[in-house]
Amino acid sequence: MKARVFSGVQPSGNLHIGNYLGALAPWVGYQRQFESIFCIVDLHAITVHQPPDELRAKIEETAALFLAAGIDPKHSSIMVQSGVPAHAELAWMLTCVTPVGWLERMTQYKAKAAAQQTIGDGLLQYPVLMAADILLYQAAIVPVGEDQAQHLELTRDIAQRFNSLYGETFVVPQTSLPSVGARVMGLDDPTVKMSKSAPNAGHAVALLDPPDRIRKTIMRATTDSNPAIDFSSLGPGVENLLNIFQAFSAWTNDQMRGHFTGMRYGDLKKQVAEMVVSHLEPFQKRYREITSEPGYVAGVLRKGAERVAPIANATVELVKRRMGLYTESR
Ligand code: ATP
Ligand code: MG
């Protein structure tokens, strides 16, 4: 049996080049070797208020972006989290084995909670639902960006705790981070990671931004007061631009140093902008083709849900039996 890969993206806001380099692009590399499930995690998105009509539209848009990135629905299942009720069911069972202290320590919880006037309980429970998403499919590998590494550690802790309380039940998953592009920083502020939910203009390059806008955002990126690139003392803004270039080009470190040493920041930005545009233009063309066929994306999501639901339901049955919950099968 092929090992299983699972990962997801929240359909909140506009997907950006950080989501592409940290998640979507690495996923494409996995799908031929492994049985892969890629999920639009709408139940995660509602941990922060989402206008319903926008959320509904973003779910299909996110699925179409997965397809445009090269996820092939013949090899992989693309599905929506709320379309498979077992996610929420397992999340409750795992909530009951998770100490609150583990959740209160999460960096993302602290950061997102600080930005809210009222903190919904969902924001605290988020990593348990994420553990349920992964453990439900007995996934062995979870390819994510670096910001999710802490949640993956928690998933492993929850799986191990459950296994030791109730007997071997869950595969304990491995985290997979890309070697370059695992943490793309904000272009306006290179000390914070690029995020869909960041409100400031100039923060991110969205995957569907028109080429002129991409160029403008990159040309305005925050750098530092040095005149040119010096690899022995890179400021965070310049380092981020170089990382973005390297992740899209797949150049080696030697190629990067040979080409960029001593280059003025204005020229660096132009080259980064052209590298990003040359990747996103064909990507956007595929996106337009995919979305121009009425019903296509909805069909992909329906098939994805049909394919994965039996796996998810079998895990919930197993967990119910292990915990002594009511089930007709023994
Ligand atoms: P939000 O602000 O709504 O949380 P986000 O940009 O963090 O949005 P998510 O949907 O939370 O996006 O994450 C989807 C995937 O993209 C995850 O695997 C995450 O690790 C990855 N990712 C998110 N931001 C970055 C980034 N700046 N660099 C690399 N990977 C990222
Ligand atoms: Mg996030």
Coordinates of N, CA, C and O in Angstrom, one line a residue, residues 28-102:
V28 N 2.6 19.0 -5.5 CA 2.6 18.5 -6.9 C 3.7 17.4 -7.0 O 3.5 16.4 -7.7
G29 N 4.8 17.7 -6.3 CA 5.9 16.7 -6.4 C 5.5 15.4 -5.7 O 6.0 14.3 -6.0
Y30 N 4.6 15.4 -4.7 CA 4.3 14.2 -4.0 C 3.2 13.3 -4.6 O 3.2 12.1 -4.4
Q31 N 2.4 13.9 -5.5 CA 1.2 13.2 -5.9 C 1.4 11.9 -6.7 O 0.6 11.0 -6.7
R32 N 2.5 11.8 -7.4 CA 2.8 10.6 -8.2 C 3.3 9.4 -7.4 O 3.0 8.3 -7.6
Q33 N 4.0 9.8 -6.3 CA 4.6 8.8 -5.5 C 3.7 8.2 -4.4 O 3.9 7.1 -3.9
F34 N 2.8 9.1 -4.0 CA 2.0 8.8 -2.8 C 0.5 9.0 -3.1 O 0.1 9.7 -4.0
E35 N -0.3 8.3 -2.3 CA -1.7 8.5 -2.4 C -2.0 9.9 -1.7 O -1.7 10.0 -0.5
S36 N -2.5 10.8 -2.4 CA -2.5 12.2 -1.8 C -4.0 12.7 -1.6 O -4.8 12.5 -2.5
I37 N -4.2 13.4 -0.5 CA -5.4 14.1 -0.3 C -5.2 15.5 0.0 O -4.4 15.8 1.0
F38 N -5.8 16.4 -0.8 CA -5.6 17.9 -0.5 C -6.9 18.5 -0.2 O -7.9 18.3 -1.0
C39 N -6.9 19.2 0.9 CA -8.2 19.6 1.5 C -8.4 21.1 1.6 O -7.4 21.8 1.9
I40 N -9.6 21.5 1.3 CA -9.9 23.0 1.5 C -10.5 23.0 2.9 O -11.6 22.5 3.1
V41 N -9.8 23.6 3.8 CA -10.2 23.5 5.2 C -11.1 24.6 5.6 O -10.7 25.6 6.3
D42 N -12.4 24.6 5.2 CA -13.3 25.6 5.5 C -13.7 25.7 7.0 O -14.0 26.8 7.5
L43 N -13.7 24.6 7.7 CA -14.0 24.6 9.1 C -12.9 25.4 9.9 O -13.1 26.0 10.9
H44 N -11.6 25.3 9.3 CA -10.6 26.1 9.9 C -10.8 27.6 9.6 O -10.5 28.5 10.5
A45 N -11.2 27.9 8.4 CA -11.4 29.3 8.0 C -12.3 30.1 9.0 O -12.1 31.2 9.3
I46 N -13.4 29.4 9.5 CA -14.4 30.1 10.3 C -13.9 30.3 11.7 O -14.7 30.8 12.6
T47 N -12.7 29.9 12.1 CA -12.1 30.3 13.4 C -12.0 31.8 13.5 O -11.9 32.3 14.6
V48 N -12.0 32.5 12.3 CA -12.0 33.9 12.3 C -13.2 34.2 11.4 O -13.5 33.5 10.4
H49 N -14.0 35.2 11.7 CA -15.3 35.5 11.0 C -15.1 35.6 9.5 O -14.2 36.4 9.0
Q50 N -15.9 34.9 8.7 CA -15.8 35.0 7.2 C -17.2 35.4 6.7 O -18.2 34.7 7.1
P51 N -17.4 36.4 5.9 CA -18.7 36.6 5.3 C -19.1 35.4 4.5 O -18.3 34.9 3.6
P52 N -20.3 34.9 4.7 CA -20.7 33.6 4.1 C -20.6 33.5 2.6 O -20.1 32.5 2.1
D53 N -21.1 34.6 1.9 CA -21.0 34.5 0.4 C -19.5 34.5 -0.1 O -19.2 33.8 -1.0
E54 N -18.7 35.2 0.6 CA -17.3 35.2 0.2 C -16.6 33.9 0.5 O -15.9 33.3 -0.3
L55 N -17.0 33.3 1.6 CA -16.4 32.0 2.0 C -16.8 30.9 0.9 O -16.0 30.2 0.4
R56 N -18.1 30.9 0.6 CA -18.6 30.0 -0.4 C -17.9 30.1 -1.7 O -17.5 29.1 -2.3
A57 N -17.6 31.4 -2.2 CA -16.9 31.6 -3.4 C -15.5 31.2 -3.3 O -14.9 30.6 -4.3
K58 N -14.9 31.4 -2.1 CA -13.4 31.1 -2.0 C -13.1 29.6 -2.0 O -12.0 29.2 -2.3
I59 N -14.1 28.8 -1.6 CA -13.9 27.3 -1.5 C -13.6 26.8 -2.9 O -12.6 26.2 -3.2
E60 N -14.5 27.2 -3.9 CA -14.2 26.7 -5.3 C -13.0 27.4 -5.9 O -12.2 26.8 -6.6
E61 N -12.8 28.7 -5.5 CA -11.6 29.4 -6.1 C -10.3 28.6 -5.6 O -9.4 28.4 -6.4
T62 N -10.3 28.3 -4.3 CA -9.1 27.6 -3.8 C -8.9 26.2 -4.5 O -7.8 25.9 -4.8
A63 N -10.0 25.5 -4.7 CA -9.9 24.2 -5.4 C -9.3 24.5 -6.8 O -8.5 23.7 -7.3
A64 N -9.8 25.5 -7.5 CA -9.3 25.8 -8.8 C -7.8 26.2 -8.8 O -7.1 25.8 -9.7
L65 N -7.4 26.8 -7.7 CA -6.0 27.2 -7.6 C -5.1 25.9 -7.4 O -4.0 25.8 -7.9
F66 N -5.6 24.9 -6.7 CA -4.9 23.7 -6.5 C -4.7 23.0 -7.9 O -3.6 22.5 -8.2
L67 N -5.8 23.0 -8.7 CA -5.8 22.4 -10.0 C -4.8 23.2 -10.9 O -4.0 22.6 -11.6
A68 N -4.8 24.5 -10.8 CA -3.9 25.3 -11.7 C -2.5 25.1 -11.3 O -1.6 25.1 -12.2
A69 N -2.2 24.8 -10.0 CA -0.8 24.5 -9.6 C -0.3 23.2 -10.1 O 0.9 22.9 -10.1
G70 N -1.3 22.3 -10.6 CA -0.8 21.0 -11.1 C -1.3 19.8 -10.3 O -0.8 18.7 -10.6
I71 N -2.1 20.0 -9.3 CA -2.7 18.9 -8.7 C -3.6 18.2 -9.7 O -4.5 18.8 -10.2
D72 N -3.4 16.9 -9.9 CA -4.1 16.2 -10.9 C -5.2 15.3 -10.2 O -4.9 14.4 -9.5
P73 N -6.5 15.6 -10.5 CA -7.5 14.9 -9.8 C -7.6 13.4 -10.1 O -8.3 12.6 -9.4
K74 N -6.9 13.0 -11.1 CA -6.8 11.5 -11.4 C -5.9 10.8 -10.4 O -6.1 9.7 -10.0
H75 N -4.9 11.5 -9.9 CA -4.0 10.9 -9.0 C -4.3 11.3 -7.5 O -4.0 10.5 -6.6
S76 N -4.9 12.5 -7.3 CA -5.1 13.0 -5.9 C -6.5 13.3 -5.7 O -7.3 13.6 -6.6
S77 N -6.9 13.2 -4.4 CA -8.3 13.6 -4.1 C -8.2 15.1 -3.6 O -7.5 15.4 -2.7
I78 N -9.1 15.9 -4.2 CA -9.2 17.3 -3.7 C -10.6 17.4 -3.1 O -11.6 17.0 -3.8
M79 N -10.7 17.8 -1.9 CA -12.0 17.7 -1.2 C -12.2 18.9 -0.2 O -11.2 19.5 0.2
V80 N -13.4 19.1 0.2 CA -13.7 20.2 1.2 C -14.0 19.5 2.6 O -14.7 18.6 2.7
Q81 N -13.3 20.1 3.6 CA -13.4 19.5 4.9 C -14.8 19.4 5.4 O -15.2 18.3 5.9
S82 N -15.7 20.4 5.3 CA -17.0 20.3 5.8 C -17.9 19.4 5.1 O -19.0 19.0 5.5
G83 N -17.4 18.9 3.9 CA -18.2 17.9 3.1 C -18.0 16.5 3.6 O -18.7 15.6 3.2
V84 N -17.1 16.3 4.6 CA -16.8 15.0 5.2 C -17.0 15.1 6.7 O -16.1 15.5 7.4
P85 N -18.2 14.9 7.2 CA -18.5 15.2 8.6 C -17.5 14.5 9.6 O -17.4 15.0 10.7
A86 N -16.9 13.4 9.2 CA -16.0 12.7 10.1 C -14.9 13.6 10.7 O -14.4 13.4 11.8
H87 N -14.5 14.7 9.9 CA -13.5 15.6 10.5 C -13.9 16.2 11.8 O -13.1 16.2 12.8
A88 N -15.1 16.7 11.8 CA -15.6 17.4 13.1 C -15.9 16.3 14.2 O -15.6 16.6 15.3
E89 N -16.3 15.1 13.8 CA -16.5 14.1 14.7 C -15.3 13.6 15.4 O -15.2 13.6 16.7
L90 N -14.2 13.4 14.6 CA -13.0 13.0 15.2 C -12.3 14.1 16.1 O -11.7 13.8 17.1
A91 N -12.5 15.3 15.6 CA -12.0 16.5 16.3 C -12.5 16.5 17.8 O -11.7 16.7 18.7
W92 N -13.8 16.2 18.0 CA -14.3 16.2 19.4 C -13.6 15.1 20.2 O -13.2 15.3 21.3
M93 N -13.5 13.9 19.6 CA -12.9 12.8 20.3 C -11.5 13.1 20.7 O -11.0 12.8 21.8
L94 N -10.7 13.8 19.8 CA -9.3 14.2 20.1 C -9.3 15.3 21.1 O -8.4 15.4 21.9
T95 N -10.3 16.2 21.1 CA -10.3 17.3 22.0 C -10.3 16.8 23.5 O -9.7 17.3 24.4
C96 N -11.0 15.6 23.6 CA -11.1 15.0 25.0 C -9.8 14.4 25.5 O -9.7 14.0 26.6
V97 N -8.8 14.2 24.6 CA -7.5 13.7 25.1 C -6.4 14.7 25.0 O -5.3 14.4 25.2
T98 N -6.8 16.0 24.7 CA -5.8 17.1 24.6 C -5.8 18.0 25.7 O -6.8 18.7 26.0
P99 N -4.7 18.1 26.5 CA -4.6 19.1 27.6 C -4.7 20.6 27.0 O -4.1 20.9 26.0
V100 N -5.5 21.4 27.7 CA -5.6 22.8 27.3 C -4.3 23.5 27.2 O -4.0 24.3 26.3
G101 N -3.4 23.2 28.2 CA -2.0 23.8 28.2 C -1.3 23.6 26.9 O -0.5 24.5 26.5
W102 N -1.5 22.5 26.2 CA -0.8 22.2 24.9 C -1.2 23.3 23.9 O -0.5 23.7 23.1

